Coordinates of C-alpha atoms in Angstrom, one line a residue:
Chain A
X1 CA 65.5 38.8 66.0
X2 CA 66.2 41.9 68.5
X3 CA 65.3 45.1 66.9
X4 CA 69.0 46.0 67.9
X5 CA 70.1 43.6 65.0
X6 CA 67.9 45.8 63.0
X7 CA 69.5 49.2 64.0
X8 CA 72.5 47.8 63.8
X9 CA 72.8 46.3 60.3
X10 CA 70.7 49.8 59.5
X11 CA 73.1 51.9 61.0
X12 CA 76.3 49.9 59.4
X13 CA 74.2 50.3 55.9
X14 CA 73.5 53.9 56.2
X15 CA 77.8 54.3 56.7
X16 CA 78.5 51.7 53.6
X17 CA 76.0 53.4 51.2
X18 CA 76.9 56.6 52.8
X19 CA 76.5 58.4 49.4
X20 CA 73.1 56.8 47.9
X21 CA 71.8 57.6 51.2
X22 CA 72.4 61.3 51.4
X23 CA 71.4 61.8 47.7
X24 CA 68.0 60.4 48.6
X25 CA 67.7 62.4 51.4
X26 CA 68.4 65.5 49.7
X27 CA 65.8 64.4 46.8
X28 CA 63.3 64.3 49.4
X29 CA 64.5 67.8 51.2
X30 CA 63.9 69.5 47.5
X31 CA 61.0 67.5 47.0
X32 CA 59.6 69.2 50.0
X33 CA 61.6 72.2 49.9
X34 CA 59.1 73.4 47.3
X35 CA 55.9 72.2 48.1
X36 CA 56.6 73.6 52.1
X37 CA 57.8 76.9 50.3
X38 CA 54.7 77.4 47.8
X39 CA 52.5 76.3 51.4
X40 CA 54.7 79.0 52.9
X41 CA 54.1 81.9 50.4
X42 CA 50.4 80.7 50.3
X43 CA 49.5 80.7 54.1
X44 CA 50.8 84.3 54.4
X45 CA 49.4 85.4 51.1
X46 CA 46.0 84.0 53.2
X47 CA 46.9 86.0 56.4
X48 CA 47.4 89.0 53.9
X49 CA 44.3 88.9 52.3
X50 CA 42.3 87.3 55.1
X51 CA 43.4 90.8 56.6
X52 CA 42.4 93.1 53.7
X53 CA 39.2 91.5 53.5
X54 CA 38.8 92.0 57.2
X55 CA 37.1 95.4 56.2
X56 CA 35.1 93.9 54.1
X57 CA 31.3 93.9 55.4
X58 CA 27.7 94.9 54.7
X59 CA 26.7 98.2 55.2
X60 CA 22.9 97.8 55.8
X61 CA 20.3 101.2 55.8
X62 CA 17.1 101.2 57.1
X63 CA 14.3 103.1 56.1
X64 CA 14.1 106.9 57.7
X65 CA 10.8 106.2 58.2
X66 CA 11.3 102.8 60.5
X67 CA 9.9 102.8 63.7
X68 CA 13.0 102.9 66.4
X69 CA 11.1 99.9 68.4
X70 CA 11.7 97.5 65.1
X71 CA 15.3 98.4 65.1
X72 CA 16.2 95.6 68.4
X73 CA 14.5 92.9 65.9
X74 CA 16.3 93.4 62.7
X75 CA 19.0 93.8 64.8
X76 CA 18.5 90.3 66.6
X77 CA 17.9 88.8 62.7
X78 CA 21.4 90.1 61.2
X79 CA 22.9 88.6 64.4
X80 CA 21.5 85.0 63.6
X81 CA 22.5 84.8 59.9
X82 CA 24.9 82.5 58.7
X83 CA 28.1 84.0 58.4
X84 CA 27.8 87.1 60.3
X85 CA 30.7 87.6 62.4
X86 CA 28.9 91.0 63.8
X87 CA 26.9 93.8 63.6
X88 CA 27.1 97.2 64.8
X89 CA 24.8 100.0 64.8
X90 CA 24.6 103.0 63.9
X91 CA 22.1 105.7 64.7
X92 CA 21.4 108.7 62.9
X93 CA 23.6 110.5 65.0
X94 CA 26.5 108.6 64.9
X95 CA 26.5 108.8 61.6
X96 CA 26.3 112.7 61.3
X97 CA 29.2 112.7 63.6
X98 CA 31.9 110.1 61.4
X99 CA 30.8 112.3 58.5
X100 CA 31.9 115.3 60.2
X101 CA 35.1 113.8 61.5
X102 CA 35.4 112.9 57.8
X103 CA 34.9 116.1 56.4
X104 CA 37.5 117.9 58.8
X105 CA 38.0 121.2 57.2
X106 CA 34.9 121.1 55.1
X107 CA 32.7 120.5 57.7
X108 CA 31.5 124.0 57.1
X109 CA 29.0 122.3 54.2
X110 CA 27.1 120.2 57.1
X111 CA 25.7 123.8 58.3
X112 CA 21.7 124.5 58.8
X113 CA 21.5 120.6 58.4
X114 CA 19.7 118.4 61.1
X115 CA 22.4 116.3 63.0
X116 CA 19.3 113.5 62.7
X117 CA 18.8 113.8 58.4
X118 CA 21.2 110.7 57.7
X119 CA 19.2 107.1 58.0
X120 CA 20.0 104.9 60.4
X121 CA 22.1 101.7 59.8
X122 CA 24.0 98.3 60.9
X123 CA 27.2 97.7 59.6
X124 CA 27.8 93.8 59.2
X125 CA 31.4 92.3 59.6
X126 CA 31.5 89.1 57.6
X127 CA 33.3 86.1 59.1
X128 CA 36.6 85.4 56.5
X129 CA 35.0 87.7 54.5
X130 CA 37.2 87.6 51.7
X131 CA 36.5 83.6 51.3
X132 CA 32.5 84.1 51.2
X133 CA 32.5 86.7 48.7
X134 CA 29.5 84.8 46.9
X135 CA 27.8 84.5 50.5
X136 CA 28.2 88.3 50.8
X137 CA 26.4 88.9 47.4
X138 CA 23.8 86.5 48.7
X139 CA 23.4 88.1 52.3
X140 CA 23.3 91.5 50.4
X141 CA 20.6 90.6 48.1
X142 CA 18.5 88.5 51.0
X143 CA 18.2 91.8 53.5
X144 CA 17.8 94.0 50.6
X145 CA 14.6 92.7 50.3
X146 CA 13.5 93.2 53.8
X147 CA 10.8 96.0 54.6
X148 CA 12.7 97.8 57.1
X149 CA 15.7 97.8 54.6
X150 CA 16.1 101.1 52.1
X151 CA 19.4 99.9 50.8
X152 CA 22.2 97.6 51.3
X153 CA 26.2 98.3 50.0
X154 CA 29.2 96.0 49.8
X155 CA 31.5 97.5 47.8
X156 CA 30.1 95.6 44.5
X157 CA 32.4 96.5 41.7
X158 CA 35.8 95.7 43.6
X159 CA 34.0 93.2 45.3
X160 CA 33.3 91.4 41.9
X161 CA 37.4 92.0 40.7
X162 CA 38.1 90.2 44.1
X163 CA 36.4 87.3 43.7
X164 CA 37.8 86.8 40.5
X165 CA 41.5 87.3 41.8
X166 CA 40.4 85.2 44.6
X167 CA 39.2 82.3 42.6
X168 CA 41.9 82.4 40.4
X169 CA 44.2 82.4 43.1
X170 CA 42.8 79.3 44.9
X171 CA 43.2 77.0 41.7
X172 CA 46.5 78.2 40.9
X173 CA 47.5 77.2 44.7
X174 CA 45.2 74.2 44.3
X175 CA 46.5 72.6 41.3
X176 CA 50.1 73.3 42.0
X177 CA 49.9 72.3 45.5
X178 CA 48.7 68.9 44.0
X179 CA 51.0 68.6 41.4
X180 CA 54.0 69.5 43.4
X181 CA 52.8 66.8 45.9
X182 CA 52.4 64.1 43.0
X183 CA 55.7 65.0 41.8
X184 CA 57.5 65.0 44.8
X185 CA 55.8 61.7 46.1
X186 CA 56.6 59.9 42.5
X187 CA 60.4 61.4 42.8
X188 CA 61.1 60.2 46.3
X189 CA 59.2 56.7 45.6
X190 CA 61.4 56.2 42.2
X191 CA 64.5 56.9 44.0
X192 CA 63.9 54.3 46.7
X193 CA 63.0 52.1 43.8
X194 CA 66.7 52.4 42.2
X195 CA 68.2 52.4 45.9
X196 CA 66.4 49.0 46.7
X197 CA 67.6 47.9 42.7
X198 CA 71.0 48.7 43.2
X199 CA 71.3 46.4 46.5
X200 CA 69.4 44.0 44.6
X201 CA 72.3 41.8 45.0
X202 CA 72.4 41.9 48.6
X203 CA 68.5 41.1 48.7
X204 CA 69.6 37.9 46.8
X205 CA 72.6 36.9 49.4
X206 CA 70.7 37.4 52.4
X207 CA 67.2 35.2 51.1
X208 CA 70.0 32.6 50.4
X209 CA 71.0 32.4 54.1
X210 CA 67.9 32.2 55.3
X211 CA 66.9 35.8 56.1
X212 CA 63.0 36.0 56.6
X213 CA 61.5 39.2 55.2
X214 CA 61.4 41.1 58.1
X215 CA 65.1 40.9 58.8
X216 CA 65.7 42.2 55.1
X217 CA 63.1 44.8 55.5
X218 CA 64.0 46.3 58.9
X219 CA 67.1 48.0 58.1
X220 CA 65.6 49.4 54.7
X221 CA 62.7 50.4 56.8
X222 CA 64.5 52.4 59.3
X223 CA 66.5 53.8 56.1
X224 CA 63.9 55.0 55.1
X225 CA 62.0 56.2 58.1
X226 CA 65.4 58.4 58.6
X227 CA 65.5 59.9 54.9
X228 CA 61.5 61.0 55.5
X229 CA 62.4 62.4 58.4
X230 CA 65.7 63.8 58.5
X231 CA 64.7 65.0 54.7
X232 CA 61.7 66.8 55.5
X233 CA 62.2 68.1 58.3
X234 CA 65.6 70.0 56.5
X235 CA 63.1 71.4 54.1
X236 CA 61.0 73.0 56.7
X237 CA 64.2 74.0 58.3
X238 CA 65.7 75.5 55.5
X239 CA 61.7 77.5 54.7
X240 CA 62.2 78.7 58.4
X241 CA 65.7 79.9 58.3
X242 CA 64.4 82.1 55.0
X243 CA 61.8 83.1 57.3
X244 CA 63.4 84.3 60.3
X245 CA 66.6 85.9 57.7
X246 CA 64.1 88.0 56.0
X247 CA 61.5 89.1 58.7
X248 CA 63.7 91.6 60.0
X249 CA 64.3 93.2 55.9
X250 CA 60.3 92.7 55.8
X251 CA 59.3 93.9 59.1
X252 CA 59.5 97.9 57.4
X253 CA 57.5 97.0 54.0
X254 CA 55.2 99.4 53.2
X255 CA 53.0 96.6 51.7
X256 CA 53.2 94.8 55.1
X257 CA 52.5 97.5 57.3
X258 CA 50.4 96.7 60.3
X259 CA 50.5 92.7 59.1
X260 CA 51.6 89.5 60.5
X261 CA 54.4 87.6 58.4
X262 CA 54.4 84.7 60.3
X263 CA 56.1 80.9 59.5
X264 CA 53.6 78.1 59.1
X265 CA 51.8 76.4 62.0
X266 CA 53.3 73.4 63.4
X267 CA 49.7 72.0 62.7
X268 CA 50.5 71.7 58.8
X269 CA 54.6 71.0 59.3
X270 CA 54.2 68.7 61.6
X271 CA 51.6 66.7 59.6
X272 CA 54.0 67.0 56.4
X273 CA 57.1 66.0 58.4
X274 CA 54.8 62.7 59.7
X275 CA 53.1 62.1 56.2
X276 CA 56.6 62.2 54.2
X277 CA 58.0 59.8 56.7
X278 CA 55.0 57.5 56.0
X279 CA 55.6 57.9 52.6
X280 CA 59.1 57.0 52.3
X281 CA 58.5 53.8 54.3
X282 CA 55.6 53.1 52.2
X283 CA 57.4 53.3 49.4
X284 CA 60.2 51.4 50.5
X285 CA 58.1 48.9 51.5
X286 CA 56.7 48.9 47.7
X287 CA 59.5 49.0 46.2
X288 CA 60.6 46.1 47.8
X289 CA 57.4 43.7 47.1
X290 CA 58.9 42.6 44.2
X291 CA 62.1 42.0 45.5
X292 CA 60.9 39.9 48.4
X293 CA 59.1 37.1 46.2
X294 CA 60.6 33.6 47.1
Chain B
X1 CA 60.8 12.3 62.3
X2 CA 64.1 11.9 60.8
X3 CA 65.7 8.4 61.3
X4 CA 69.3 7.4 60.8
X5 CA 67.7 5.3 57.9
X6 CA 65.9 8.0 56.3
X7 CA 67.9 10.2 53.7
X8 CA 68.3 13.6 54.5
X9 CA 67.7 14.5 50.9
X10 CA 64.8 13.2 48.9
X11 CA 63.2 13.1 45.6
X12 CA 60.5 10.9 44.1
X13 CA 59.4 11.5 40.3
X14 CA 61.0 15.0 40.4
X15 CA 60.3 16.2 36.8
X16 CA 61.3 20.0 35.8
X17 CA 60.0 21.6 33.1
X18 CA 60.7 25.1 32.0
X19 CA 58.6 26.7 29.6
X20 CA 57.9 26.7 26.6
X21 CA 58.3 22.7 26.7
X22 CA 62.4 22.7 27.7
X23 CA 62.3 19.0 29.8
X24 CA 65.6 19.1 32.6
X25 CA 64.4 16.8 34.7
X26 CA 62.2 14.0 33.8
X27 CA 61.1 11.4 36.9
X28 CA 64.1 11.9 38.6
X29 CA 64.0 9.2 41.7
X30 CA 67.6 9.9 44.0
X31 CA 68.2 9.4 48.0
X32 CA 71.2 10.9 49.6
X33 CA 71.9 9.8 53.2
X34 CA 72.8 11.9 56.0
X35 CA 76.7 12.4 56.0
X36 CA 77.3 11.1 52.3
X37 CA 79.5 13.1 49.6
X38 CA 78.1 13.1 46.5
X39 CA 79.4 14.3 43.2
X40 CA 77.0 15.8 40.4
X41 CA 78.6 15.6 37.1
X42 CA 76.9 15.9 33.5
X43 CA 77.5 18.4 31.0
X44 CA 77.1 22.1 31.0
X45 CA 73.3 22.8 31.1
X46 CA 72.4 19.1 32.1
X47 CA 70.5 20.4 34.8
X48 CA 72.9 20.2 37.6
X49 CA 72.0 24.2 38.6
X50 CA 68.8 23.4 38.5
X51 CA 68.8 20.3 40.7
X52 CA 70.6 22.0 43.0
X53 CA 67.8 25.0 43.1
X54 CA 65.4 22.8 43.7
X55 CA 66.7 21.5 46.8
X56 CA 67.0 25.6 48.6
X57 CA 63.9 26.2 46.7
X58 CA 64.8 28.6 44.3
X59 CA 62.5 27.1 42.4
X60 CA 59.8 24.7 42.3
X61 CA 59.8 21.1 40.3
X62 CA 57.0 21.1 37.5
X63 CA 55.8 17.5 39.4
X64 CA 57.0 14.7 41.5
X65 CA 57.8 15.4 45.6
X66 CA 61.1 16.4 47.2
X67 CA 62.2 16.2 50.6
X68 CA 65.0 17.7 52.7
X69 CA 65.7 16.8 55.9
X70 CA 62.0 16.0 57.0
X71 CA 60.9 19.2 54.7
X72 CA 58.6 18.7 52.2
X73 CA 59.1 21.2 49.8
X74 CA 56.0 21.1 47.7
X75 CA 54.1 22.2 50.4
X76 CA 56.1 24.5 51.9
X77 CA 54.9 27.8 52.6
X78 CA 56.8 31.0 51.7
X79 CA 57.5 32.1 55.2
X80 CA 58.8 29.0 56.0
X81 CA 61.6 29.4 53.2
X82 CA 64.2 31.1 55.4
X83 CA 64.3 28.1 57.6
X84 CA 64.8 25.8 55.3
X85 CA 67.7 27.7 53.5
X86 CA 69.2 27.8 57.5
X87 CA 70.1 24.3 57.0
X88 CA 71.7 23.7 53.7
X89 CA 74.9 26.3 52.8
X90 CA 75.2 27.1 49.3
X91 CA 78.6 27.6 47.2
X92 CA 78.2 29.5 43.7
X93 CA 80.9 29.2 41.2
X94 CA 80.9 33.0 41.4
X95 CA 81.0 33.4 45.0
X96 CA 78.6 35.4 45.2
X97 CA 80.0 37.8 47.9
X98 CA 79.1 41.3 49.0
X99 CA 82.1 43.4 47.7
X100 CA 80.9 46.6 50.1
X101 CA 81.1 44.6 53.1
X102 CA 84.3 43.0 54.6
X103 CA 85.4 38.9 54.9
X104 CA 84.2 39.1 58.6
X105 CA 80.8 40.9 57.3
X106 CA 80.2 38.9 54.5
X107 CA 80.5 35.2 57.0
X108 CA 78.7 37.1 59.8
X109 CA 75.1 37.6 57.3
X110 CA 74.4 33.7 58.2
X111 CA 74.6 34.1 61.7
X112 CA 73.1 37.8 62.0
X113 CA 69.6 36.4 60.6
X114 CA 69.3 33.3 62.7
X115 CA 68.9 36.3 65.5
X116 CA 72.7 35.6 67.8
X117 CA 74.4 38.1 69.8
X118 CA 77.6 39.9 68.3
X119 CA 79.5 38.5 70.8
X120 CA 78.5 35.2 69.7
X121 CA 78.7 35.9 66.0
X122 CA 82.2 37.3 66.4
X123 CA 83.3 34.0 68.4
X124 CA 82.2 31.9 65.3
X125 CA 82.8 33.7 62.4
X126 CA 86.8 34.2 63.6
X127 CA 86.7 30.3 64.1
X128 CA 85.6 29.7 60.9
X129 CA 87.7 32.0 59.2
X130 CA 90.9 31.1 60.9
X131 CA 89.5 27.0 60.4
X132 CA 89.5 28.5 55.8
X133 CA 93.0 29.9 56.8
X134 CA 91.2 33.7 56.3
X135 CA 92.0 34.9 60.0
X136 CA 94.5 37.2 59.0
X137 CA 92.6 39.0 56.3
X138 CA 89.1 39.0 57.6
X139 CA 88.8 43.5 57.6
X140 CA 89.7 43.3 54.1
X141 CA 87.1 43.3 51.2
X142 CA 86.7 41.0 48.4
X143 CA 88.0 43.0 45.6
X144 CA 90.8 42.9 48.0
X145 CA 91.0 38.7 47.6
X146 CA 92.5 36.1 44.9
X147 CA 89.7 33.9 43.5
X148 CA 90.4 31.2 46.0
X149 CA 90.3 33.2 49.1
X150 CA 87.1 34.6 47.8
X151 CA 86.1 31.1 47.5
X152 CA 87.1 30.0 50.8
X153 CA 85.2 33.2 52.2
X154 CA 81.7 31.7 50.2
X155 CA 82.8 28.4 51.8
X156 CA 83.2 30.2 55.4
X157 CA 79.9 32.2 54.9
X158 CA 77.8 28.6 54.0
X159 CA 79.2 26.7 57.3
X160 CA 79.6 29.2 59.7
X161 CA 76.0 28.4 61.0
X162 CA 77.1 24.6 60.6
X163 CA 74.4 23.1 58.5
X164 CA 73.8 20.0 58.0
X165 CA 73.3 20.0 54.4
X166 CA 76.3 22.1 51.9
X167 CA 75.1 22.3 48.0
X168 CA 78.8 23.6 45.8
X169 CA 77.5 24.1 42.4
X170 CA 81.0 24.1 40.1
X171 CA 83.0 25.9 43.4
X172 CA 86.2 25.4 41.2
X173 CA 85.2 26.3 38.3
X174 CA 87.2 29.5 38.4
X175 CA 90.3 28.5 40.3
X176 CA 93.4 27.1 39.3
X177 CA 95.0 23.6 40.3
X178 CA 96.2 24.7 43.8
X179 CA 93.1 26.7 45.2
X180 CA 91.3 23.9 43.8
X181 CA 93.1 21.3 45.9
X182 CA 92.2 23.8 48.7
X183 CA 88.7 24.0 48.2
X184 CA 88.6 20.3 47.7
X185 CA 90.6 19.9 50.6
X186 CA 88.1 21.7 53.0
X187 CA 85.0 20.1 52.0
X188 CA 86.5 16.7 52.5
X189 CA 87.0 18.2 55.8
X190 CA 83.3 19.5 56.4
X191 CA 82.2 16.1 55.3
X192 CA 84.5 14.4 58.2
X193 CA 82.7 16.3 60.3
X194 CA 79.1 15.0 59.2
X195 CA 78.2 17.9 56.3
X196 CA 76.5 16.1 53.9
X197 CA 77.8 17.5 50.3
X198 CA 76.0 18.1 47.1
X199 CA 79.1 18.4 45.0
X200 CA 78.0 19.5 41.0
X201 CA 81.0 20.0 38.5
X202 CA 81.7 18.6 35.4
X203 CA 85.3 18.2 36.0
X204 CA 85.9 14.5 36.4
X205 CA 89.5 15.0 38.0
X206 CA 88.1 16.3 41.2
X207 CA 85.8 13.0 42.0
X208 CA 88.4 10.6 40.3
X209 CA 90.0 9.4 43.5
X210 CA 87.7 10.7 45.9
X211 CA 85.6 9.0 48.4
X212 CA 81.5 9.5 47.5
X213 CA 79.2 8.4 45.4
X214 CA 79.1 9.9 41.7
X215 CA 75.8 10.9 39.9
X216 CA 76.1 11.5 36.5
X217 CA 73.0 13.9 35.2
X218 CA 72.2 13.3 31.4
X219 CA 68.8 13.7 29.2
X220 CA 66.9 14.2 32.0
X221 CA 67.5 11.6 34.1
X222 CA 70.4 10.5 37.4
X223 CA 72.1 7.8 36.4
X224 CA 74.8 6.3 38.7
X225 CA 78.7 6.3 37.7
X226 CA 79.9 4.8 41.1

C-alpha cells in the first residue's frame, strides 16, 4: 500500500463528504478562534503592563552619615541580588539637581540650602517587575534592614492594589485559558467522533474486503491532519487580520501611547497550529478504536 | 499445504453459542471441496448468517476448529484478518453498497486495499462490470440502480479480486423472478470458472434443478438434502 493510495482515497473523501468536512474544520477554527484571541488580548495586556511596571523599582537611601568608601560595596551587594535587573546611583548632588529640574518655577524654595543636604541613594530597576511584586516587598524589607540603609520606598500602597489586580488577573487568564482549551479539545474530538460514526458504514464495507487498519485509517488520518491544520491556522489568521485592521485605528490611543501592540509570537502560534494538528489526529485515531475491532 | 484432496472449507465440531444460552450451532462437522456449489437452506434464523460469519470471521465459534483454505481461524490473529477476507467475496441480501460512491468506486474498494495501481484497478473493474452487464452504468450511483443491478454491482465488487472462495447469504431475497435468474445465472458462471460458492437461501426453487450439493441447516446441526 503506496501512501499515494492513501492521498488519493483521502483526497476523493474530502470531495464526497465535502460538507461534513468543512463543518469540522470550521468547529476547530472557532474552537481556536477563541482561545488564540483570549491568548491575543492576554499577551498584549502583558506587554502593557510588563511596560507600566517597567517604572516600577526600589528606591534605596543611605544613611547621611555613611562613609562614601562603603557606598562601592553596597553598591556591588544590590547588584548581586536576585532579581535586580539594575541599579543606579545617585549622589547627593544628583539628587539636588532632579529636584530642581522638578520644581521649575518654584525652585526659588531650594534657596540658602546646601546643594549636598539630600542623602544619597541607589535606585533599583526590578527585572518584570510587575510579576515579582511579592519579591519586591521582600527585597524592600531585606535592605531595609541593612546598616548603611536609612530607608527604602516602593511605592507600597499602589504597589499592594497591583498585586491584587495582578493576581486576579492571572487566574482569570489561567482558568479560562484552560477551560477554553478543554472545551475546544472535547468539541473538535466529539465532532470527529460523529464524522467517523456517520461513515461507520463504510468502515464496515472496507474490513469486509479485506482492508487492514492502516488502509482504513490513512485517509481519515490525513482528514484529519488537514482540518487541524487548515482549521487552526484560519483562526490565527482570522486574530491576525483583526490585528493588522485595527493597529492603524489603535496606533493614536491615548491609552497606548509610547506602547507596542504587537500580534503573538510565532513561538506560541506555531506550537498551537502543531498541537491542534496533533490533536485532531489523535482524536481521530480515538475515535476510531472502537470502530476498528475485528 | 493445500492439496487437491483437502477441502478448501473446513469445520470440525463447530459449535456456536450466543449468550445467554441461545445454541445455533451444535458440533457441526461439514467439508466443502475446492470448486463445489453448495446451497445452504434452513429456516429463517437457523443459523445460515451465522455460518456464513464464521467462515470471514465476523465472529468466532464458541468451540470446535474451522479451516479455510489452509487458514485456521481459531488462531488467527487480528492483523491477519484482512487477508483472509481477500480470499472469500461476500454477497449480502442488502447489498450492502456505498450510495456516496459510484458503481466503478464501489467494485474498485476490493482492489484499492490489496495495494494495485489505478491503471490496473481500472482495467479490472471495467471487465468485471461489463462481464455483470453494468459497463454502461458504472459513473452512476446506487440510488441511481434497480435492486438487481445493485445486486450485480455487490456481486461485481466480491469477484473483482477473483477469490477463490464467494459466500451469497439470501442474494435474492429482495429481487423478483427475472433478476433472480440473473443473479443465479452469474454465479453458475463464477462457479464454471472454479469459485467455490457458499450459496444460503431458503428458497428451495433456486437449488431445485441446480447442479451442487444441498445442506439443509436445522436445530443446530447440517444435515444433507442431496
Amino acid at each position: 500500500m503506496t501512501l499515494n493510495i492513501l492521498f488519493r482515497r483521502a483526497f476523493s473523501d474530502i470531495k464526497q463528504n465535502a460538507g461534513t468536512q468543512t463543518v469540522t474544520t470550521i468547529v476547530v477554527t472557532l474552537s481556536l478562534l477563541i482561545f488564540v484571541f483570549f491568548s491575543f488580548l492576554y499577551f498584549n495586556l502583558e506587554r502593557f503592563v510588563g511596560h507600566f511596571g517597567r517604572e516600577l523599582g526600589i528606591v534605596v537611601y543611605l544613611k547621611k552619615d555613611l562613609a562614601p568608601d562603603r557606598i562601592p560595596a553596597v553598591f556591588a551587594t544590590l547588584q548581586k541580588m536576585e532579581g535586580v535587573k539594575s541599579v543606579t546611583y545617585v549622589s547627593p548632588e544628583e539628587a539636588y539637581y532632579r529636584l530642581e529640574s522638578y520644581l521649575k518655577d518654584e525652585v526659588n524654595i531650594l534657596d540658602g540650602v546646601e546643594p549636598g543636604f539630600l542623602p544619597p541613594s541607589f535606585e533599583l530597576e526590578i527585572d518584570r517587575a510587575l510579576f515579582q511584586l511579592t519579591r519586591i516587598k521582600e527585597l524592600a524589607e531585606k535592605i531595609a534592614r541593612w546598616p548603611e540603609v536609612d530607608k527604602v520606598q516602593y511605592g507600597q500602597e499602589w504597589l499592594h492594589r497591583l498585586e491584587a489586580f495582578s493576581h486576579l488577573t492571572k487566574m482569570v487568564v489561567a482558568a479560562g485559558g484552560v477551560l477554553l482549551l478543554l472545551s475546544a479539545v472535547f468539541v473538535v474530538a466529539s465532532t470527529i467522533k460523529l464524522t467517523v460514526y456517520a461513515r461507520q458504514e463504510e468502515l464496515e464495507i472496507l474490513r469486509l474486503v479485506g482492508a487492514t487498519n492502516s488502509f482504513i485509517q490513512g485517509p481519515f488520518l490525513i482528514e484529519a491532519l488537514l482540518q487541524g491544520l487548515i482549521g487552526s491556522s484560519l483562526a490565527v489568521g482570522i486574530i491576525y487580520a483583526m490585528y493588522t485592521y485595527t493597529k492603524p485605528m489603535l496606533a493614536g490611543s491615548q491609552l497606548l501611547r509610547g506602547l507596542d501592540y504587537q500580534f503573538l509570537p510565532y513561538t506560541f502560534w506555531a506550537p498551537v497550529i502543531g498541537v491542534t494538528t496533533l490533536a485532531c489526529i489523535v482524536g481521530t485515531l480515538f475515535s476510531m478504536r472502537r470502530f476498528l475491532k475485528l | 499445504m493445500l492439496t487437491a484432496e483437502t477441502p478448501i472449507i473446513s469445520f470440525q465440531g463447530v459449535s456456536k453459542k450466543y449468550p445467554p444460552n441461545h445454541l445455533v450451532m451444535s458440533d457441526v462437522n461439514l467439508e466443502i471441496e475446492k470448486g463445489e456449489l453448495v446451497f445452504l437452506t434452513g429456516q429463517s434464523g437457523a443459523g445460515k448468517t451465522t455460518l456464513l460469519r464464521l467462515l470471514f470471521r465476523a465472529e468466532l465459534p464458541t468451540s470446535g476448529k474451522i479451516i479455510v483454505d489452509g487458514m485456521d481461524l481459531s488462531s488467527l490473529s487480528r492483523s491477519q484478518v484482512p487477508y483472509l477476507r481477500r480470499k472469500i467475496g461476500v454477497i449480502f441480501q442488502d447489498f450492502k453498497l456505498l450510495s456516496n460512491k459510484s458503481v466503478f468506486e464501489n467494485v474498485a474498494l476490493s482492489l484499492e486495499v490489496l495495494g494495485l495501481r489505478k491503471e490496473q484497478v481500472k482495467k479490472r473493474v471495467c471487465q468485471v462490470l461489463e462481464g455483470v452487464g453494468l459497463g454502461h452504468k458504472m459513473h452512476q450511483y446506487p440510488p441511481q440502480l434497480s435492486g438487481g443491478e445493485q445486486q450485480r454491482v455487490s456481486i461485481a465488487r466480491a469477484v473483482v479480486n477473483r477469490p477463490p472462495i464467494i459466500l451469497a447469504d439470501e442474494p435474492t431475497g429482495n429481487l423478483d423472478k427475472l433478476r433472480t435468474a440473473e443473479v443465479m445465472l452469474l454465479m453458475h458462471e463464477l462457479n464454471a470458472r472454479g469459485a467455490t460458492i457458499l450459496f444460503a437461501t431458503h428458497d428451495e426453487r433456486l437449488y431445485q434443478d441446480s447442479p451442487g450439493r444441498v445442506l439443509r441447516l436445522e436445530s443446530g446441526k447440517v444435515e444433507v438434502v442431496s
